[in-house]
């Protein structure tokens, strides 16, 4: 796993709850080419803290040199990337919550600040013949959604449903595709999971998935519910959709329960991974069952 020490070059407020941070100094960084690609940022625990990159272990745990203060990992979408005068630059768009290490850093970072960056990964992989796509997200998925739409070909029909808590967070969604977008505004973040879920389950999706693709990014509870609907309700294969939880409603409560059962989950998840082999869908099926069995 490659790690980089990047420098903050700029900060732009896109909407009241969405900010874009430009990072530079990423020598050797390469895009995956997948439009919803994301990176794990390693943030300083407090302003002015020095950045010392960890060793990334096979189980994704981090090992720091003795006496070095650990960095705070957070995952964000790469909304754009380019090379300027030989310098690789990436834009990381961050949805702002009322509190949290990532939101606090995004509000206060300044040019010259340093941050760790891990190599990117992406999840959106529609088949070449997926000419009808349903793309659903809340504000945390808007940066990935916007990039997906920018890269869609003419002739693709994209049904887009975005759930936000503030109408002022609506952004332009340019695309060469035939886009039909709906922005749904809810006044309580606790309504977001149900709104995301309904945006998929309330549609008349065909059992014959050929030519179709569904992508959802946002609150984790909604992500799992939609995945269950597509996979087990409609019988769609994993290749026809991807749902990804970007954040967790009532995170403190969820994290407290997770800490109680983390080791058991790790053991069962590893066994499920070995049984599934190359069948990602089968692995995710078992993983959903594991989490559900412990109330997560």
mmCIF file of C-alpha atoms in Angstrom:
data_model
loop_
_atom_site.group_PDB
_atom_site.id
_atom_site.type_symbol
_atom_site.label_atom_id
_atom_site.label_comp_id
_atom_site.label_asym_id
_atom_site.label_seq_id
_atom_site.Cartn_x
_atom_site.Cartn_y
_atom_site.Cartn_z
ATOM 1 C CA UNK A 1 0.000 0.000 0.000
ATOM 2 C CA UNK A 2 1.571 3.269 -1.129
ATOM 3 C CA UNK A 3 1.468 6.269 1.166
ATOM 4 C CA UNK A 4 2.174 9.906 0.367
ATOM 5 C CA UNK A 5 2.829 13.064 2.350
ATOM 6 C CA UNK A 6 0.783 15.777 0.631
ATOM 7 C CA UNK A 7 0.593 19.534 1.093
ATOM 8 C CA UNK A 8 -2.604 21.567 1.244
ATOM 9 C CA UNK A 9 -2.556 24.045 -1.644
ATOM 10 C CA UNK A 10 -6.014 25.560 -1.303
ATOM 11 C CA UNK A 11 -9.518 25.335 0.099
ATOM 12 C CA UNK A 12 -12.823 26.236 -1.589
ATOM 13 C CA UNK A 13 -16.279 26.358 -0.035
ATOM 14 C CA UNK A 14 -18.557 24.755 -2.650
ATOM 15 C CA UNK A 15 -21.833 24.852 -0.691
ATOM 16 C CA UNK A 16 -22.712 25.448 2.977
ATOM 17 C CA UNK A 17 -21.900 21.802 3.747
ATOM 18 C CA UNK A 18 -19.375 20.870 1.064
ATOM 19 C CA UNK A 19 -15.751 21.985 0.826
ATOM 20 C CA UNK A 20 -13.014 21.123 -1.669
ATOM 21 C CA UNK A 21 -9.389 20.781 -0.552
ATOM 22 C CA UNK A 22 -6.608 20.816 -3.175
ATOM 23 C CA UNK A 23 -3.555 18.709 -2.314
ATOM 24 C CA UNK A 24 -0.196 18.745 -4.063
ATOM 25 C CA UNK A 25 3.250 17.212 -3.771
ATOM 26 C CA UNK A 26 1.935 13.717 -4.579
ATOM 27 C CA UNK A 27 4.874 12.473 -6.611
ATOM 28 C CA UNK A 28 4.081 9.056 -8.093
ATOM 29 C CA UNK A 29 0.342 9.203 -7.319
ATOM 30 C CA UNK A 30 -1.800 7.605 -10.024
ATOM 31 C CA UNK A 31 -5.542 7.674 -10.519
ATOM 32 C CA UNK A 32 -7.462 4.409 -10.779
ATOM 33 C CA UNK A 33 -9.558 5.927 -13.562
ATOM 34 C CA UNK A 34 -12.711 4.907 -11.655
ATOM 35 C CA UNK A 35 -14.910 8.002 -11.186
ATOM 36 C CA UNK A 36 -15.943 7.325 -7.586
ATOM 37 C CA UNK A 37 -12.362 6.661 -6.514
ATOM 38 C CA UNK A 38 -11.559 7.510 -2.919
ATOM 39 C CA UNK A 39 -8.483 7.916 -0.769
ATOM 40 C CA UNK A 40 -7.835 7.501 2.917
ATOM 41 C CA UNK A 41 -6.459 10.729 4.343
ATOM 42 C CA UNK A 42 -4.304 10.534 7.466
ATOM 43 C CA UNK A 43 -5.062 13.728 9.357
ATOM 44 C CA UNK A 44 -3.100 15.371 12.164
ATOM 45 C CA UNK A 45 -4.764 14.916 15.534
ATOM 46 C CA UNK A 46 -4.489 18.662 16.179
ATOM 47 C CA UNK A 47 -3.483 21.760 14.167
ATOM 48 C CA UNK A 48 0.259 22.068 13.732
ATOM 49 C CA UNK A 49 1.009 18.413 14.504
ATOM 50 C CA UNK A 50 3.844 16.924 12.460
ATOM 51 C CA UNK A 51 3.069 14.291 9.849
ATOM 52 C CA UNK A 52 4.889 10.955 10.102
ATOM 53 C CA UNK A 53 3.590 8.290 7.739
ATOM 54 C CA UNK A 54 2.866 4.844 9.202
ATOM 55 C CA UNK A 55 3.633 1.396 7.864
ATOM 56 C CA UNK A 56 0.419 -0.170 6.561
ATOM 57 C CA UNK A 57 0.100 -3.805 7.663
ATOM 58 C CA UNK A 58 -1.672 -6.613 5.768
ATOM 59 C CA UNK A 59 -4.747 -6.297 7.996
ATOM 60 C CA UNK A 60 -4.900 -2.537 7.311
ATOM 61 C CA UNK A 61 -3.641 -1.673 10.795
ATOM 62 C CA UNK A 62 -1.061 1.098 11.105
ATOM 63 C CA UNK A 63 2.341 0.923 12.786
ATOM 64 C CA UNK A 64 4.039 4.199 13.732
ATOM 65 C CA UNK A 65 7.608 4.770 14.878
ATOM 66 C CA UNK A 66 7.985 4.851 18.643
ATOM 67 C CA UNK A 67 6.976 8.174 20.127
ATOM 68 C CA UNK A 68 5.087 9.344 17.028
ATOM 69 C CA UNK A 69 1.507 10.509 17.526
ATOM 70 C CA UNK A 70 -0.872 8.448 15.323
ATOM 71 C CA UNK A 71 -2.744 10.209 12.546
ATOM 72 C CA UNK A 72 -6.536 10.117 12.200
ATOM 73 C CA UNK A 73 -7.758 8.156 9.124
ATOM 74 C CA UNK A 74 -10.750 9.410 7.127
ATOM 75 C CA UNK A 75 -11.984 8.381 3.654
ATOM 76 C CA UNK A 76 -12.940 10.925 0.992
ATOM 77 C CA UNK A 77 -13.685 11.119 -2.726
ATOM 78 C CA UNK A 78 -11.246 12.422 -5.325
ATOM 79 C CA UNK A 79 -13.401 14.841 -7.305
ATOM 80 C CA UNK A 80 -10.644 15.796 -9.761
ATOM 81 C CA UNK A 81 -6.943 15.287 -10.475
ATOM 82 C CA UNK A 82 -4.384 16.832 -12.817
ATOM 83 C CA UNK A 83 -0.694 17.591 -13.296
ATOM 84 C CA UNK A 84 0.433 21.226 -13.063
ATOM 85 C CA UNK A 85 4.061 21.991 -13.943
ATOM 86 C CA UNK A 86 4.964 18.405 -13.111
ATOM 87 C CA UNK A 87 3.160 18.448 -9.747
ATOM 88 C CA UNK A 88 0.321 15.948 -9.212
ATOM 89 C CA UNK A 89 -2.672 17.721 -7.701
ATOM 90 C CA UNK A 90 -5.900 16.212 -6.448
ATOM 91 C CA UNK A 91 -9.121 17.782 -5.209
ATOM 92 C CA UNK A 92 -10.699 16.066 -2.217
ATOM 93 C CA UNK A 93 -14.320 17.084 -1.608
ATOM 94 C CA UNK A 94 -15.539 16.753 1.971
ATOM 95 C CA UNK A 95 -19.093 16.897 3.331
ATOM 96 C CA UNK A 96 -19.154 18.898 6.550
ATOM 97 C CA UNK A 97 -20.891 17.506 9.605
ATOM 98 C CA UNK A 98 -21.418 19.431 12.831
ATOM 99 C CA UNK A 99 -18.464 17.675 14.424
ATOM 100 C CA UNK A 100 -15.806 15.121 13.600
ATOM 101 C CA UNK A 101 -12.095 14.973 12.891
ATOM 102 C CA UNK A 102 -12.523 15.225 9.123
ATOM 103 C CA UNK A 103 -15.011 18.085 9.207
ATOM 104 C CA UNK A 104 -12.931 19.985 11.772
ATOM 105 C CA UNK A 105 -9.814 19.607 9.622
ATOM 106 C CA UNK A 106 -11.619 20.624 6.432
ATOM 107 C CA UNK A 107 -12.920 23.792 8.107
ATOM 108 C CA UNK A 108 -9.551 24.889 9.460
ATOM 109 C CA UNK A 109 -6.781 23.573 7.184
ATOM 110 C CA UNK A 110 -4.603 26.149 5.454
ATOM 111 C CA UNK A 111 -2.142 26.175 2.544
ATOM 112 C CA UNK A 112 1.110 24.597 3.638
ATOM 113 C CA UNK A 113 -0.494 22.141 6.063
ATOM 114 C CA UNK A 114 0.645 18.542 5.625
ATOM 115 C CA UNK A 115 -1.500 15.400 5.468
ATOM 116 C CA UNK A 116 -0.943 11.713 4.740
ATOM 117 C CA UNK A 117 -2.631 10.131 1.710
ATOM 118 C CA UNK A 118 -3.025 6.449 0.811
ATOM 119 C CA UNK A 119 -3.336 5.220 -2.774
ATOM 120 C CA UNK A 120 -6.833 5.431 -4.322
ATOM 121 C CA UNK A 121 -9.492 2.779 -4.914
ATOM 122 C CA UNK A 122 -12.860 2.857 -6.707
ATOM 123 C CA UNK A 123 -16.120 0.889 -6.669
ATOM 124 C CA UNK A 124 -18.294 2.080 -9.584
ATOM 125 C CA UNK A 125 -17.961 -0.531 -12.356
ATOM 126 C CA UNK A 126 -20.983 -0.745 -14.660
ATOM 127 C CA UNK A 127 -20.960 -3.137 -17.587
ATOM 128 C CA UNK A 128 -20.322 -1.594 -20.989
ATOM 129 C CA UNK A 129 -23.962 -2.220 -21.976
ATOM 130 C CA UNK A 130 -25.436 -0.587 -18.841
ATOM 131 C CA UNK A 131 -27.241 2.180 -20.702
ATOM 132 C CA UNK A 132 -29.735 2.812 -17.902
ATOM 133 C CA UNK A 133 -28.260 3.765 -14.552
ATOM 134 C CA UNK A 134 -29.837 4.675 -11.226
ATOM 135 C CA UNK A 135 -27.475 6.843 -9.174
ATOM 136 C CA UNK A 136 -28.504 7.655 -5.585
ATOM 137 C CA UNK A 137 -26.636 9.485 -2.828
ATOM 138 C CA UNK A 138 -26.760 11.970 0.018
ATOM 139 C CA UNK A 139 -24.401 14.932 0.281
ATOM 140 C CA UNK A 140 -21.423 12.708 1.133
ATOM 141 C CA UNK A 141 -21.778 11.023 -2.261
ATOM 142 C CA UNK A 142 -22.285 14.196 -4.309
ATOM 143 C CA UNK A 143 -18.588 14.592 -5.268
ATOM 144 C CA UNK A 144 -18.469 11.033 -6.635
ATOM 145 C CA UNK A 145 -21.842 11.440 -8.327
ATOM 146 C CA UNK A 146 -20.731 14.622 -10.075
ATOM 147 C CA UNK A 147 -17.600 12.953 -11.408
ATOM 148 C CA UNK A 148 -19.538 9.873 -12.556
ATOM 149 C CA UNK A 149 -21.945 12.080 -14.489
ATOM 150 C CA UNK A 150 -19.135 14.123 -16.061
ATOM 151 C CA UNK A 151 -17.643 10.925 -17.448
ATOM 152 C CA UNK A 152 -20.830 9.257 -18.740
ATOM 153 C CA UNK A 153 -21.181 8.841 -22.499
ATOM 154 C CA UNK A 154 -23.970 10.287 -24.622
ATOM 155 C CA UNK A 155 -26.855 7.849 -24.934
ATOM 156 C CA UNK A 156 -26.707 6.675 -21.318
ATOM 157 C CA UNK A 157 -29.873 7.428 -19.342
ATOM 158 C CA UNK A 158 -29.061 8.385 -15.744
ATOM 159 C CA UNK A 159 -31.835 8.577 -13.169
ATOM 160 C CA UNK A 160 -30.337 10.612 -10.305
ATOM 161 C CA UNK A 161 -31.760 11.008 -6.787
ATOM 162 C CA UNK A 162 -29.894 13.124 -4.221
ATOM 163 C CA UNK A 163 -31.015 13.522 -0.611
ATOM 164 C CA UNK A 164 -29.741 16.624 1.211
ATOM 165 C CA UNK A 165 -30.589 18.479 4.390
ATOM 166 C CA UNK A 166 -30.199 21.956 2.882
ATOM 167 C CA UNK A 167 -31.468 23.116 -0.509
ATOM 168 C CA UNK A 168 -28.403 25.368 -0.735
ATOM 169 C CA UNK A 169 -26.236 22.247 -1.094
ATOM 170 C CA UNK A 170 -27.504 21.605 -4.609
ATOM 171 C CA UNK A 171 -24.720 21.816 -7.193
ATOM 172 C CA UNK A 172 -24.669 21.693 -11.004
ATOM 173 C CA UNK A 173 -24.381 18.177 -12.437
ATOM 174 C CA UNK A 174 -23.105 18.591 -16.015
ATOM 175 C CA UNK A 175 -23.072 15.478 -18.189
ATOM 176 C CA UNK A 176 -23.154 14.366 -21.810
ATOM 177 C CA UNK A 177 -25.630 11.668 -20.761
ATOM 178 C CA UNK A 178 -29.411 11.979 -20.608
ATOM 179 C CA UNK A 179 -29.740 12.924 -16.927
ATOM 180 C CA UNK A 180 -32.987 13.109 -14.959
ATOM 181 C CA UNK A 181 -32.125 14.500 -11.524
ATOM 182 C CA UNK A 182 -34.209 14.953 -8.407
ATOM 183 C CA UNK A 183 -32.948 16.717 -5.280
ATOM 184 C CA UNK A 184 -34.914 15.707 -2.177
ATOM 185 C CA UNK A 185 -34.561 18.013 0.837
ATOM 186 C CA UNK A 186 -35.219 16.575 4.316
ATOM 187 C CA UNK A 187 -35.178 18.609 7.520
ATOM 188 C CA UNK A 188 -33.730 15.932 9.809
ATOM 189 C CA UNK A 189 -30.666 13.779 9.104
ATOM 190 C CA UNK A 190 -32.478 10.824 10.689
ATOM 191 C CA UNK A 191 -34.783 10.877 7.652
ATOM 192 C CA UNK A 192 -31.901 10.474 5.222
ATOM 193 C CA UNK A 193 -31.551 6.649 5.443
ATOM 194 C CA UNK A 194 -35.226 6.026 4.681
ATOM 195 C CA UNK A 195 -35.210 8.555 1.842
ATOM 196 C CA UNK A 196 -32.169 6.907 0.244
ATOM 197 C CA UNK A 197 -33.678 3.453 0.612
ATOM 198 C CA UNK A 198 -37.019 4.539 -0.867
ATOM 199 C CA UNK A 199 -35.257 6.123 -3.852
ATOM 200 C CA UNK A 200 -34.318 2.578 -4.928
ATOM 201 C CA UNK A 201 -36.909 0.252 -3.410
ATOM 202 C CA UNK A 202 -39.754 2.530 -4.516
ATOM 203 C CA UNK A 203 -38.816 2.164 -8.185
ATOM 204 C CA UNK A 204 -40.049 -0.501 -10.543
ATOM 205 C CA UNK A 205 -36.690 -2.111 -11.244
ATOM 206 C CA UNK A 206 -36.730 -5.185 -13.496
ATOM 207 C CA UNK A 207 -35.748 -8.656 -12.374
ATOM 208 C CA UNK A 208 -33.839 -8.836 -15.656
ATOM 209 C CA UNK A 209 -30.930 -6.604 -14.745
ATOM 210 C CA UNK A 210 -29.191 -6.651 -18.152
ATOM 211 C CA UNK A 211 -28.549 -3.135 -19.395
ATOM 212 C CA UNK A 212 -29.084 -1.662 -15.914
ATOM 213 C CA UNK A 213 -26.778 -0.530 -13.127
ATOM 214 C CA UNK A 214 -27.467 0.879 -9.662
ATOM 215 C CA UNK A 215 -24.951 2.849 -7.596
ATOM 216 C CA UNK A 216 -25.681 4.216 -4.125
ATOM 217 C CA UNK A 217 -23.367 6.105 -1.788
ATOM 218 C CA UNK A 218 -24.320 7.599 1.548
ATOM 219 C CA UNK A 219 -25.552 6.532 4.957
ATOM 220 C CA UNK A 220 -24.511 2.970 5.795
ATOM 221 C CA UNK A 221 -27.882 1.657 7.008
ATOM 222 C CA UNK A 222 -29.487 2.667 3.717
ATOM 223 C CA UNK A 223 -26.620 1.156 1.765
ATOM 224 C CA UNK A 224 -27.134 -2.250 3.349
ATOM 225 C CA UNK A 225 -30.926 -2.123 2.985
ATOM 226 C CA UNK A 226 -30.681 -1.303 -0.717
ATOM 227 C CA UNK A 227 -28.077 -3.975 -1.274
ATOM 228 C CA UNK A 228 -30.366 -6.542 0.374
ATOM 229 C CA UNK A 229 -33.254 -5.437 -1.856
ATOM 230 C CA UNK A 230 -31.242 -5.716 -5.063
ATOM 231 C CA UNK A 231 -29.326 -8.869 -4.196
ATOM 232 C CA UNK A 232 -31.922 -10.938 -2.372
ATOM 233 C CA UNK A 233 -35.185 -9.308 -3.336
ATOM 234 C CA UNK A 234 -34.589 -8.904 -7.064
ATOM 235 C CA UNK A 235 -31.799 -11.458 -7.427
ATOM 236 C CA UNK A 236 -29.388 -9.062 -9.123
ATOM 237 C CA UNK A 237 -25.734 -10.135 -9.294
ATOM 238 C CA UNK A 238 -23.111 -8.003 -7.584
ATOM 239 C CA UNK A 239 -21.814 -6.886 -10.981
ATOM 240 C CA UNK A 240 -25.093 -5.038 -11.644
ATOM 241 C CA UNK A 241 -24.843 -2.671 -8.676
ATOM 242 C CA UNK A 242 -22.716 -1.304 -5.877
ATOM 243 C CA UNK A 243 -23.850 0.300 -2.645
ATOM 244 C CA UNK A 244 -21.395 1.902 -0.264
ATOM 245 C CA UNK A 245 -21.840 3.297 3.241
ATOM 246 C CA UNK A 246 -19.940 6.586 3.524
ATOM 247 C CA UNK A 247 -21.125 7.449 7.034
ATOM 248 C CA UNK A 248 -23.179 6.044 9.885
ATOM 249 C CA UNK A 249 -26.283 7.524 11.513
ATOM 250 C CA UNK A 250 -25.909 7.581 15.327
ATOM 251 C CA UNK A 251 -22.226 6.787 14.852
ATOM 252 C CA UNK A 252 -21.280 6.908 18.533
ATOM 253 C CA UNK A 253 -23.850 4.266 19.440
ATOM 254 C CA UNK A 254 -22.858 2.123 16.452
ATOM 255 C CA UNK A 255 -19.137 2.398 17.220
ATOM 256 C CA UNK A 256 -19.663 1.486 20.870
ATOM 257 C CA UNK A 257 -21.463 -1.707 19.883
ATOM 258 C CA UNK A 258 -18.863 -2.478 17.224
ATOM 259 C CA UNK A 259 -16.047 -2.268 19.776
ATOM 260 C CA UNK A 260 -17.836 -4.910 21.851
ATOM 261 C CA UNK A 261 -17.962 -7.417 18.999
ATOM 262 C CA UNK A 262 -15.067 -6.317 16.765
ATOM 263 C CA UNK A 263 -12.897 -9.394 17.257
ATOM 264 C CA UNK A 264 -15.780 -11.776 16.610
ATOM 265 C CA UNK A 265 -16.680 -9.861 13.448
ATOM 266 C CA UNK A 266 -13.066 -9.933 12.284
ATOM 267 C CA UNK A 267 -12.819 -13.714 12.688
ATOM 268 C CA UNK A 268 -16.149 -14.421 11.002
ATOM 269 C CA UNK A 269 -15.459 -11.947 8.194
ATOM 270 C CA UNK A 270 -12.097 -13.553 7.447
ATOM 271 C CA UNK A 271 -13.711 -16.986 7.274
ATOM 272 C CA UNK A 272 -16.431 -15.630 4.971
ATOM 273 C CA UNK A 273 -13.800 -14.061 2.727
ATOM 274 C CA UNK A 274 -11.945 -17.353 2.414
ATOM 275 C CA UNK A 275 -15.158 -19.252 1.607
ATOM 276 C CA UNK A 276 -16.253 -16.756 -1.030
ATOM 277 C CA UNK A 277 -13.001 -16.772 -2.972
ATOM 278 C CA UNK A 278 -13.486 -14.492 -5.997
ATOM 279 C CA UNK A 279 -17.250 -14.167 -5.469
ATOM 280 C CA UNK A 280 -17.504 -10.660 -4.010
ATOM 281 C CA UNK A 281 -21.283 -10.830 -3.840
ATOM 282 C CA UNK A 282 -21.242 -13.985 -1.726
ATOM 283 C CA UNK A 283 -18.722 -12.424 0.642
ATOM 284 C CA UNK A 284 -20.803 -9.253 1.064
ATOM 285 C CA UNK A 285 -23.929 -11.377 1.638
ATOM 286 C CA UNK A 286 -22.234 -13.123 4.548
ATOM 287 C CA UNK A 287 -20.787 -9.878 5.853
ATOM 288 C CA UNK A 288 -24.251 -8.308 5.955
ATOM 289 C CA UNK A 289 -25.530 -11.322 7.894
ATOM 290 C CA UNK A 290 -22.647 -11.080 10.360
ATOM 291 C CA UNK A 291 -23.342 -7.440 11.107
ATOM 292 C CA UNK A 292 -27.088 -7.990 11.348
ATOM 293 C CA UNK A 293 -26.610 -10.892 13.770
ATOM 294 C CA UNK A 294 -24.927 -8.578 16.305
ATOM 295 C CA UNK A 295 -27.356 -5.702 15.888
ATOM 296 C CA UNK A 296 -25.221 -3.538 13.629
#
